[in-house]
Amino acid sequence: MPAYPVIGGQWGDEGKGKVVDFLAKNSDCIVRFAGGSNAGHTVINDSGEFRLHLVPSGIFASQASSIIGNGMVVDPDVLLEELAELTNRGVDTQRLYVSQRAHLIMPYHILLDQLEEERRSQGAGAIGTTGRGVGPAYTDKTSRVGVRVGDLLDKDNLKARLTQAMELKNKMITRVYEGEAISVDEVYDRCLTWRDKLEGHITDTEGIIQDTLGEGGKVLLEGAQGTLLDLDHGTYPYVTSSWPSVGGACIGMGVSPNYIREITGIFKAYCTRVGRGPMPTEMLDATEELLREKAGEYGATTGRPRRLGWFDAVAGRYSVGLNGFSSLVLTRLDILDGLPSVKICVGYRTMERELDRFPADTLLLERCEPIYEEMSGWDIPTAGSTQISELPQEAVAYLKRIEELVGCSFSMVSTGPKREETIVLKQLGSDGL
Ligand code: IMP
């Protein structure tokens, strides 16, 4: 039976947490398939407001299993903190499972992430990572010296893998970055503590997902970050180290593409980006400040102010094409309430030419100036609307224009952070997800 991916269409922080929470009630299994604690998914529901970094936003659906898939990198300290908070606030975490094949973020990954960012920032090349060790953990995975969650269960093997990995890591820390070596024994002891606390959650999650699908259950795939941060398809090198676009979903959870049905793309009504890298529609004016404060656009993981820009339909079209979205969800429409006019970027201009495609060349993208279409804003608030008929006609015109430009239609529009502040235009999932 089907697996339904929910994918960020921009640079992350599109509001996927709310959408997953909304859809989770009709799912049997909710899986995160990429990234790590660099993500910060905010969910507001009957149980309160939560900020999740590793645990899927579907954890609040008591009928469903929540899975940290093999494509993720897991910092057990962050996971344990998150589980403790959820449990203290009355959320059942028994049905949270962690893939044996997921990789661990170790203390040396976090240190190396920070040391490498410091080194890069002495030139002009800092990426502005979240400093959570995500890049170095994925680097070890592809270099085949990573330590996997399942390794925690076998003490002898764990010690051998740690010793092998840390010999090189400590040389890098001390000789390349002139930092302080990390003790293998200390990391090993910490691993044993993690194992004692997490053992009951560690399993063959690929089997659970395949069984659920085989028995006719519905699996919701919760994307993290966004398509424009994809290691291959994003604005390289200003990207994350995993594959947040839909292609990453099958590998990151261990399921055939045959199961993928509807692919939902989440877009904010404007753009945001945290960290460095090109964003052609960045406002850099008083409107940016105004919207940032109104929307609380600060990184959920690092607290850094997010950069804000007008909706970029060139990037949007690229993202729709890359993911093959079946429908879109527009979030945070209410943030644009009260602006005299709103702009949509319909093309890029450089000194030499005009472009209507998102370029692969990041240096070229850095030189692109946006070509805008300006539309009337709206005075009647959209905040809290639950029916399309409640929206002012200018807001409807804005939605329609985005649909035309990106080549895909909206199935939902979110008009506020709460579950019920949502306009459903089309039921997702042919069988009613
Ligand atoms: P890293 O994933 O920590 O290595 O950071 C690489 C880039 O991705 C930086 O620009 C981060 O700000 C950005 N990034 C990583 N995770 C997220 C996210 O969940 N939302 C938005 N940006 C993110």
Short mmCIF file of C-alpha atoms and ligand atoms in Angstrom, two decimals:
data_model
loop_
_atom_site.label_atom_id
_atom_site.label_comp_id
_atom_site.label_asym_id
_atom_site.label_seq_id
_atom_site.Cartn_x
_atom_site.Cartn_y
_atom_site.Cartn_z
CA MET A 1 0.00 0.00 0.00
CA PRO A 2 1.11 3.58 -0.42
CA ALA A 3 3.84 5.65 1.12
CA TYR A 4 3.19 9.40 1.06
CA PRO A 5 6.22 11.70 1.16
CA VAL A 6 5.96 15.24 2.55
CA ILE A 7 8.91 17.21 1.19
CA GLY A 8 10.23 20.72 1.80
CA GLY A 9 10.22 22.64 -1.48
CA GLN A 10 12.54 25.50 -0.47
CA TRP A 11 15.47 25.90 1.95
CA GLY A 12 13.84 24.13 4.90
CA ASP A 13 11.61 25.48 7.67
CA GLU A 14 8.57 25.42 5.38
CA GLY A 15 6.29 24.14 8.14
CA LYS A 16 6.51 20.42 7.45
CA GLY A 17 6.03 19.62 11.15
CA LYS A 18 2.53 21.08 11.17
CA VAL A 19 1.55 19.33 7.94
CA VAL A 20 2.85 15.94 9.12
CA ASP A 21 1.07 16.36 12.45
CA PHE A 22 -2.13 17.16 10.53
CA LEU A 23 -1.86 14.11 8.26
CA ALA A 24 -0.54 11.67 10.86
CA LYS A 25 -3.95 10.86 12.30
CA ASN A 26 -4.74 8.63 9.30
CA SER A 27 -1.32 6.98 9.03
CA ASP A 28 -0.01 3.73 10.44
CA CYS A 29 3.63 4.65 10.40
CA ILE A 30 5.49 7.97 10.20
CA VAL A 31 9.11 7.88 9.08
CA ARG A 32 11.89 10.45 8.98
CA PHE A 33 14.39 9.45 6.33
CA ALA A 34 17.14 12.11 6.19
CA GLY A 35 19.09 14.61 8.25
CA GLY A 36 19.59 14.70 11.99
CA SER A 37 19.26 17.17 14.81
CA ASN A 38 19.99 20.03 12.39
CA ALA A 39 16.21 19.95 11.80
CA GLY A 40 13.77 21.72 14.07
CA HIS A 41 10.11 20.88 13.52
CA THR A 42 7.60 22.91 15.47
CA VAL A 43 4.28 21.26 16.25
CA ILE A 44 1.36 22.90 18.06
CA ASN A 45 -1.54 20.62 18.92
CA ASP A 46 -3.82 19.59 21.81
CA SER A 47 -0.81 18.41 23.82
CA GLY A 48 0.92 21.83 23.59
CA GLU A 49 3.80 23.31 21.60
CA PHE A 50 6.79 21.08 20.80
CA ARG A 51 10.06 21.54 18.99
CA LEU A 52 11.31 18.25 17.59
CA HIS A 53 14.76 17.70 16.14
CA LEU A 54 14.93 13.93 15.66
CA VAL A 55 11.63 12.37 16.66
CA PRO A 56 9.12 12.41 13.77
CA SER A 57 6.31 14.93 14.15
CA GLY A 58 3.88 11.99 13.91
CA ILE A 59 4.76 10.88 17.46
CA PHE A 60 1.50 12.46 18.65
CA ALA A 61 -0.56 9.98 16.60
CA SER A 62 -1.10 7.24 19.17
CA GLN A 63 -2.18 4.63 16.60
CA ALA A 64 1.02 4.95 14.54
CA SER A 65 4.63 3.85 14.83
CA SER A 66 7.22 6.61 14.52
CA ILE A 67 10.49 5.73 12.88
CA ILE A 68 13.94 7.27 12.73
CA GLY A 69 15.01 5.78 9.41
CA ASN A 70 18.34 4.40 8.26
CA GLY A 71 19.08 7.54 6.24
CA MET A 72 19.29 9.67 9.38
CA VAL A 73 22.23 10.54 11.60
CA VAL A 74 21.36 10.36 15.28
CA ASP A 75 22.81 12.25 18.22
CA PRO A 76 21.65 10.05 21.12
CA ASP A 77 21.97 12.89 23.65
CA VAL A 78 19.50 14.99 21.65
CA LEU A 79 17.22 11.99 21.17
CA LEU A 80 17.18 11.14 24.88
CA GLU A 81 16.48 14.75 25.80
CA GLU A 82 13.60 14.85 23.33
CA LEU A 83 12.16 11.55 24.56
CA ALA A 84 12.38 12.70 28.18
CA GLU A 85 10.52 15.92 27.39
CA LEU A 86 7.80 14.14 25.43
CA THR A 87 7.33 11.56 28.19
CA ASN A 88 7.21 14.24 30.90
CA ARG A 89 4.50 16.01 28.95
CA GLY A 90 2.39 12.88 28.64
CA VAL A 91 3.23 11.81 25.07
CA ASP A 92 3.63 8.05 24.58
CA THR A 93 7.05 7.31 23.08
CA GLN A 94 6.89 3.50 23.26
CA ARG A 95 6.20 3.25 19.52
CA LEU A 96 9.32 5.19 18.52
CA TYR A 97 11.78 2.95 16.68
CA VAL A 98 15.33 3.76 15.57
CA SER A 99 16.93 2.00 12.62
CA GLN A 100 19.94 -0.16 13.42
CA ARG A 101 21.39 1.14 10.16
CA ALA A 102 21.17 4.85 11.05
CA HIS A 103 24.54 6.41 11.84
CA LEU A 104 25.53 7.92 15.17
CA ILE A 105 26.63 11.50 15.61
CA MET A 106 29.55 11.26 18.00
CA PRO A 107 31.09 14.01 20.14
CA TYR A 108 34.02 14.17 17.66
CA HIS A 109 31.60 14.90 14.80
CA ILE A 110 30.19 17.89 16.64
CA LEU A 111 33.68 19.16 17.47
CA LEU A 112 34.89 18.68 13.88
CA ASP A 113 31.80 20.46 12.49
CA GLN A 114 32.59 23.48 14.65
CA LEU A 115 36.35 23.44 14.01
CA GLU A 116 35.84 23.15 10.25
CA GLU A 117 33.34 26.03 10.22
CA GLU A 118 35.81 28.14 12.17
CA ARG A 119 38.54 27.29 9.66
CA ARG A 120 36.30 28.10 6.70
CA SER A 121 35.20 31.38 8.21
CA GLN A 122 38.82 32.59 8.18
CA GLY A 123 38.52 32.58 4.38
CA ALA A 124 35.19 33.46 2.84
CA GLY A 125 33.86 29.96 2.73
CA ALA A 126 31.83 29.27 5.91
CA ILE A 127 28.61 27.43 5.13
CA GLY A 128 26.85 28.44 8.31
CA THR A 129 26.09 24.86 9.38
CA THR A 130 23.97 24.20 12.45
CA GLY A 131 27.09 22.88 14.20
CA ARG A 132 25.31 19.64 15.14
CA GLY A 133 27.91 17.30 13.63
CA VAL A 134 25.69 16.32 10.72
CA GLY A 135 28.20 16.87 7.88
CA PRO A 136 31.09 15.01 9.58
CA ALA A 137 28.79 12.08 10.51
CA TYR A 138 27.64 11.67 6.89
CA THR A 139 31.26 12.02 5.75
CA ASP A 140 32.19 9.06 7.96
CA LYS A 141 29.23 7.11 6.65
CA THR A 142 30.42 7.47 3.05
CA SER A 143 34.06 6.89 4.08
CA ARG A 144 32.86 3.67 5.72
CA VAL A 145 34.24 4.52 9.15
CA GLY A 146 30.92 5.52 10.66
CA VAL A 147 29.48 3.91 13.78
CA ARG A 148 25.89 2.77 13.37
CA VAL A 149 23.10 2.75 15.95
CA GLY A 150 23.09 -1.07 15.78
CA ASP A 151 26.79 -1.12 16.78
CA LEU A 152 25.72 0.04 20.25
CA LEU A 153 24.28 -3.44 20.82
CA ASP A 154 27.59 -5.27 20.41
CA LYS A 155 30.17 -4.05 22.95
CA ASP A 156 33.25 -5.64 21.39
CA ASN A 157 32.47 -4.55 17.88
CA LEU A 158 31.64 -1.07 19.18
CA LYS A 159 35.00 -0.70 20.87
CA ALA A 160 36.82 -1.88 17.74
CA ARG A 161 34.91 0.50 15.44
CA LEU A 162 35.39 3.45 17.79
CA THR A 163 39.09 2.80 18.15
CA GLN A 164 39.52 2.57 14.38
CA ALA A 165 37.52 5.73 13.68
CA MET A 166 38.89 7.82 16.51
CA GLU A 167 42.55 7.26 15.76
CA LEU A 168 42.19 9.26 12.57
CA LYS A 169 39.71 11.73 14.07
CA ASN A 170 42.03 12.60 16.92
CA LYS A 171 44.89 13.14 14.49
CA MET A 172 42.72 15.55 12.55
CA ILE A 173 41.54 17.35 15.67
CA THR A 174 45.02 17.81 17.10
CA ARG A 175 47.24 18.14 14.02
CA VAL A 176 45.01 19.85 11.48
CA TYR A 177 42.84 21.98 13.75
CA GLU A 178 45.13 22.20 16.80
CA GLY A 179 42.28 21.16 19.05
CA GLU A 180 42.20 18.77 22.00
CA ALA A 181 41.97 15.03 21.47
CA ILE A 182 38.85 13.20 22.68
CA SER A 183 39.27 10.10 24.84
CA VAL A 184 38.13 6.84 23.23
CA ASP A 185 37.23 5.40 26.63
CA GLU A 186 35.01 8.36 27.47
CA VAL A 187 33.15 8.08 24.18
CA TYR A 188 32.84 4.32 24.67
CA ASP A 189 31.36 4.78 28.17
CA ARG A 190 28.92 7.32 26.80
CA CYS A 191 27.91 4.82 24.11
CA LEU A 192 27.15 2.23 26.78
CA THR A 193 24.89 4.71 28.60
CA TRP A 194 23.12 5.46 25.32
CA ARG A 195 22.71 1.73 24.69
CA ASP A 196 21.14 1.14 28.12
CA LYS A 197 18.60 3.89 27.55
CA LEU A 198 17.80 3.31 23.89
CA GLU A 199 18.06 -0.47 23.51
CA GLY A 200 14.29 -0.97 23.54
CA HIS A 201 13.85 1.42 20.60
CA ILE A 202 16.60 0.05 18.32
CA THR A 203 15.41 -2.39 15.69
CA ASP A 204 15.18 -3.37 12.03
CA THR A 205 12.88 -0.50 11.06
CA GLU A 206 13.01 -1.34 7.36
CA GLY A 207 11.19 -4.57 8.25
CA ILE A 208 8.48 -2.67 10.19
CA ILE A 209 7.91 -0.30 7.27
CA GLN A 210 7.80 -3.08 4.68
CA ASP A 211 5.39 -5.12 6.85
CA THR A 212 3.14 -2.09 7.33
CA LEU A 213 3.01 -1.49 3.59
CA GLY A 214 2.54 -5.21 2.89
CA GLU A 215 -0.43 -5.35 5.26
CA GLY A 216 -2.09 -2.45 3.47
CA GLY A 217 -1.06 0.24 5.97
CA LYS A 218 -0.24 3.85 5.15
CA VAL A 219 3.22 5.24 5.66
CA LEU A 220 3.84 8.95 5.89
CA LEU A 221 7.36 10.09 5.03
CA GLU A 222 8.41 13.20 6.89
CA GLY A 223 11.03 15.14 4.99
CA ALA A 224 13.52 17.37 6.79
CA GLN A 225 15.40 20.44 5.50
CA GLY A 226 14.37 21.29 1.94
CA THR A 227 15.02 20.51 -1.72
CA LEU A 228 17.29 23.53 -2.22
CA LEU A 229 19.56 22.20 0.55
CA ASP A 230 19.86 18.79 -1.15
CA LEU A 231 23.46 17.58 -1.40
CA ASP A 232 23.15 17.00 -5.14
CA HIS A 233 20.35 19.29 -6.24
CA GLY A 234 20.69 22.21 -3.84
CA THR A 235 22.87 25.31 -3.95
CA TYR A 236 26.16 23.40 -3.51
CA PRO A 237 28.32 23.85 -1.43
CA TYR A 238 25.76 25.72 0.69
CA VAL A 239 23.74 22.58 1.32
CA THR A 240 23.26 19.93 3.95
CA SER A 241 24.97 16.54 3.68
CA SER A 242 21.93 14.41 2.91
CA TRP A 243 19.15 14.15 0.31
CA PRO A 244 16.00 15.91 1.54
CA SER A 245 14.31 15.71 -1.88
CA VAL A 246 12.04 12.78 -2.65
CA GLY A 247 14.85 10.68 -4.13
CA GLY A 248 16.32 10.40 -0.63
CA ALA A 249 13.14 8.89 0.80
CA CYS A 250 13.40 5.36 -0.63
CA ILE A 251 17.03 4.93 0.35
CA GLY A 252 16.58 6.64 3.70
CA MET A 253 13.83 4.28 4.85
CA GLY A 254 14.54 1.15 2.81
CA VAL A 255 11.47 0.90 0.59
CA SER A 256 10.95 0.51 -3.15
CA PRO A 257 9.82 3.53 -5.21
CA ASN A 258 6.87 1.32 -6.26
CA TYR A 259 5.19 2.24 -3.00
CA ILE A 260 5.48 6.01 -3.36
CA ARG A 261 2.13 7.51 -4.28
CA GLU A 262 1.37 11.16 -3.83
CA ILE A 263 4.28 13.46 -3.25
CA THR A 264 3.37 16.60 -1.36
CA GLY A 265 5.60 19.66 -1.56
CA ILE A 266 5.55 22.18 1.28
CA PHE A 267 6.22 25.81 0.43
CA LYS A 268 6.12 28.90 2.59
CA ALA A 269 4.23 31.89 1.16
CA TYR A 270 7.64 33.61 1.04
CA CYS A 271 11.20 32.22 1.19
CA THR A 272 13.49 31.80 4.17
CA ARG A 273 17.02 30.57 4.51
CA VAL A 274 19.33 30.08 7.52
CA GLY A 275 23.06 30.02 7.00
CA ARG A 276 24.97 31.20 3.97
CA GLY A 277 24.40 30.73 0.25
CA PRO A 278 22.50 32.43 -2.54
CA MET A 279 18.85 33.43 -2.18
CA PRO A 280 18.01 35.71 -5.12
CA THR A 281 14.81 37.18 -3.63
CA GLU A 282 16.33 38.12 -0.25
CA MET A 283 14.56 41.34 0.83
CA LEU A 284 17.31 43.07 2.82
CA ASP A 285 14.93 45.89 3.79
CA ALA A 286 12.43 46.96 6.43
CA THR A 287 9.82 44.46 5.17
CA GLU A 288 12.24 41.64 5.97
CA GLU A 289 12.60 42.88 9.55
CA LEU A 290 8.85 43.33 9.89
CA LEU A 291 8.00 39.85 8.63
CA ARG A 292 10.80 38.20 10.63
CA GLU A 293 9.47 39.63 13.86
CA LYS A 294 5.84 38.94 13.00
CA ALA A 295 6.56 35.34 12.02
CA GLY A 296 9.28 34.67 14.61
CA GLU A 297 11.64 33.63 11.83
CA TYR A 298 14.53 32.44 13.97
CA GLY A 299 16.14 29.00 13.50
CA ALA A 300 14.39 26.38 15.64
CA THR A 301 17.73 24.63 16.21
CA THR A 302 20.26 27.47 16.45
CA GLY A 303 18.11 30.55 17.15
CA ARG A 304 19.82 32.37 14.26
CA PRO A 305 17.70 34.98 12.45
CA ARG A 306 16.41 33.54 9.19
CA ARG A 307 16.93 35.47 5.97
CA LEU A 308 13.62 36.32 4.29
CA GLY A 309 12.78 36.75 0.61
CA TRP A 310 9.78 37.03 -1.69
CA PHE A 311 8.32 33.84 -3.14
CA ASP A 312 10.72 32.55 -5.79
CA ALA A 313 8.70 30.84 -8.52
CA VAL A 314 11.83 29.97 -10.54
CA ALA A 315 13.19 27.96 -7.61
CA GLY A 316 9.67 26.66 -6.95
CA ARG A 317 9.28 25.33 -10.49
CA TYR A 318 12.69 23.64 -10.21
CA SER A 319 11.64 21.98 -6.98
CA VAL A 320 8.31 20.82 -8.42
CA GLY A 321 10.10 19.27 -11.40
CA LEU A 322 12.76 17.58 -9.32
CA ASN A 323 10.34 16.00 -6.87
CA GLY A 324 7.39 15.43 -9.20
CA PHE A 325 5.05 16.91 -6.62
CA SER A 326 1.43 15.81 -7.01
CA SER A 327 0.20 18.76 -4.97
CA LEU A 328 1.49 21.53 -2.77
CA VAL A 329 0.78 22.92 0.66
CA LEU A 330 1.30 26.65 1.16
CA THR A 331 2.13 27.65 4.72
CA ARG A 332 2.25 30.97 6.59
CA LEU A 333 -0.02 32.84 4.18
CA ASP A 334 -1.24 34.87 7.17
CA ILE A 335 2.21 36.42 7.61
CA LEU A 336 1.68 38.43 4.42
CA ASP A 337 -1.63 39.88 5.75
CA GLY A 338 -1.65 43.67 5.73
CA LEU A 339 1.17 44.27 3.21
CA PRO A 340 0.25 46.86 0.56
CA SER A 341 1.67 44.62 -2.18
CA VAL A 342 3.35 41.24 -2.56
CA LYS A 343 5.99 40.20 -5.06
CA ILE A 344 6.68 36.93 -6.87
CA CYS A 345 9.98 36.28 -8.64
CA VAL A 346 9.20 35.09 -12.18
CA GLY A 347 12.72 35.07 -13.66
CA TYR A 348 16.35 35.99 -13.01
CA ARG A 349 18.51 38.59 -14.70
CA THR A 350 22.28 38.68 -14.86
CA MET A 351 24.50 41.24 -16.64
CA GLU A 352 24.55 38.95 -19.66
CA ARG A 353 21.10 37.38 -19.93
CA GLU A 354 17.73 36.48 -18.47
CA LEU A 355 17.05 33.04 -17.02
CA ASP A 356 13.80 31.23 -16.38
CA ARG A 357 15.47 28.10 -14.99
CA PHE A 358 17.17 27.63 -11.64
CA PRO A 359 20.88 27.36 -12.54
CA ALA A 360 23.15 24.53 -11.37
CA ASP A 361 26.03 27.02 -11.16
CA THR A 362 25.93 28.50 -7.66
CA LEU A 363 28.24 31.39 -8.61
CA LEU A 364 25.84 32.29 -11.41
CA LEU A 365 22.89 32.10 -8.99
CA GLU A 366 24.76 34.48 -6.69
CA ARG A 367 24.85 37.03 -9.52
CA CYS A 368 21.14 36.67 -10.38
CA GLU A 369 18.81 39.59 -9.79
CA PRO A 370 15.14 38.71 -9.42
CA ILE A 371 12.55 39.81 -11.99
CA TYR A 372 9.39 40.49 -10.01
CA GLU A 373 5.71 40.54 -10.68
CA GLU A 374 4.00 42.76 -8.12
CA MET A 375 0.46 42.02 -6.98
CA SER A 376 -1.99 43.78 -4.65
CA GLY A 377 -1.74 42.84 -1.01
CA TRP A 378 -4.79 42.28 1.20
CA ASP A 379 -6.23 44.01 4.27
CA ILE A 380 -8.76 41.37 5.26
CA PRO A 381 -6.78 38.93 7.42
CA THR A 382 -6.35 35.36 6.22
CA ALA A 383 -5.13 34.32 9.70
CA GLY A 384 -7.13 31.43 11.11
CA SER A 385 -9.21 30.91 7.93
CA THR A 386 -10.44 27.36 7.39
CA GLN A 387 -12.30 27.82 4.07
CA ILE A 388 -11.05 29.22 0.79
CA SER A 389 -14.23 31.33 0.61
CA GLU A 390 -13.02 33.26 3.68
CA LEU A 391 -9.88 34.49 1.89
CA PRO A 392 -9.76 37.96 0.32
CA GLN A 393 -9.71 37.85 -3.47
CA GLU A 394 -6.18 39.30 -3.59
CA ALA A 395 -4.89 36.36 -1.51
CA VAL A 396 -6.70 33.91 -3.80
CA ALA A 397 -5.14 35.64 -6.82
CA TYR A 398 -1.71 35.26 -5.17
CA LEU A 399 -2.27 31.51 -4.68
CA LYS A 400 -3.49 31.07 -8.25
CA ARG A 401 -0.50 32.92 -9.69
CA ILE A 402 1.93 30.76 -7.74
CA GLU A 403 0.16 27.62 -8.96
CA GLU A 404 0.42 28.82 -12.58
CA LEU A 405 4.08 29.74 -12.27
CA VAL A 406 5.31 26.59 -10.54
CA GLY A 407 3.03 24.24 -12.46
CA CYS A 408 1.32 22.46 -9.57
CA SER A 409 -1.80 23.13 -7.50
CA PHE A 410 -2.40 23.49 -3.77
CA SER A 411 -4.13 20.80 -1.77
CA MET A 412 -3.88 22.75 1.49
CA VAL A 413 -3.19 26.26 2.72
CA SER A 414 -2.05 26.88 6.26
CA THR A 415 -3.25 30.10 7.85
CA GLY A 416 -1.80 29.76 11.35
CA PRO A 417 0.32 27.47 13.51
CA LYS A 418 -2.54 25.44 15.01
CA ARG A 419 -3.79 22.19 13.49
CA GLU A 420 -7.25 23.61 12.77
CA GLU A 421 -5.92 26.77 11.07
CA THR A 422 -5.83 24.97 7.76
CA ILE A 423 -7.79 25.16 4.50
CA VAL A 424 -8.14 21.74 2.89
CA LEU A 425 -8.71 22.08 -0.85
CA LYS A 426 -8.16 18.47 -1.80
CA GLN A 427 -7.97 15.41 0.40
CA LEU A 428 -4.44 14.05 0.22
CA GLY A 429 -4.11 10.39 -0.65
CA SER A 430 -6.55 8.78 -3.06
CA ASP A 431 -7.73 6.67 -0.14
CA GLY A 432 -8.04 9.60 2.21
CA LEU A 433 -4.77 10.03 4.09
P1 IMP B 1 24.18 21.34 8.37
O1 IMP B 1 23.03 20.51 7.88
O2 IMP B 1 24.15 21.58 9.85
O3 IMP B 1 25.49 20.80 7.89
O4 IMP B 1 24.06 22.80 7.69
C1 IMP B 1 24.19 23.02 6.30
C2 IMP B 1 23.21 24.10 5.82
O5 IMP B 1 21.87 23.61 5.91
C3 IMP B 1 23.23 25.37 6.67
O6 IMP B 1 22.96 26.47 5.83
C4 IMP B 1 22.07 25.17 7.64
O7 IMP B 1 21.57 26.39 8.13
C5 IMP B 1 21.08 24.48 6.73
N1 IMP B 1 20.11 23.63 7.46
C6 IMP B 1 20.33 22.42 7.99
N2 IMP B 1 19.22 21.95 8.55
C7 IMP B 1 18.26 22.85 8.35
C8 IMP B 1 16.87 22.91 8.67
O8 IMP B 1 16.28 22.00 9.26
N3 IMP B 1 16.22 24.03 8.29
C9 IMP B 1 16.83 25.04 7.60
N4 IMP B 1 18.12 25.03 7.27
C10 IMP B 1 18.83 23.94 7.64
#
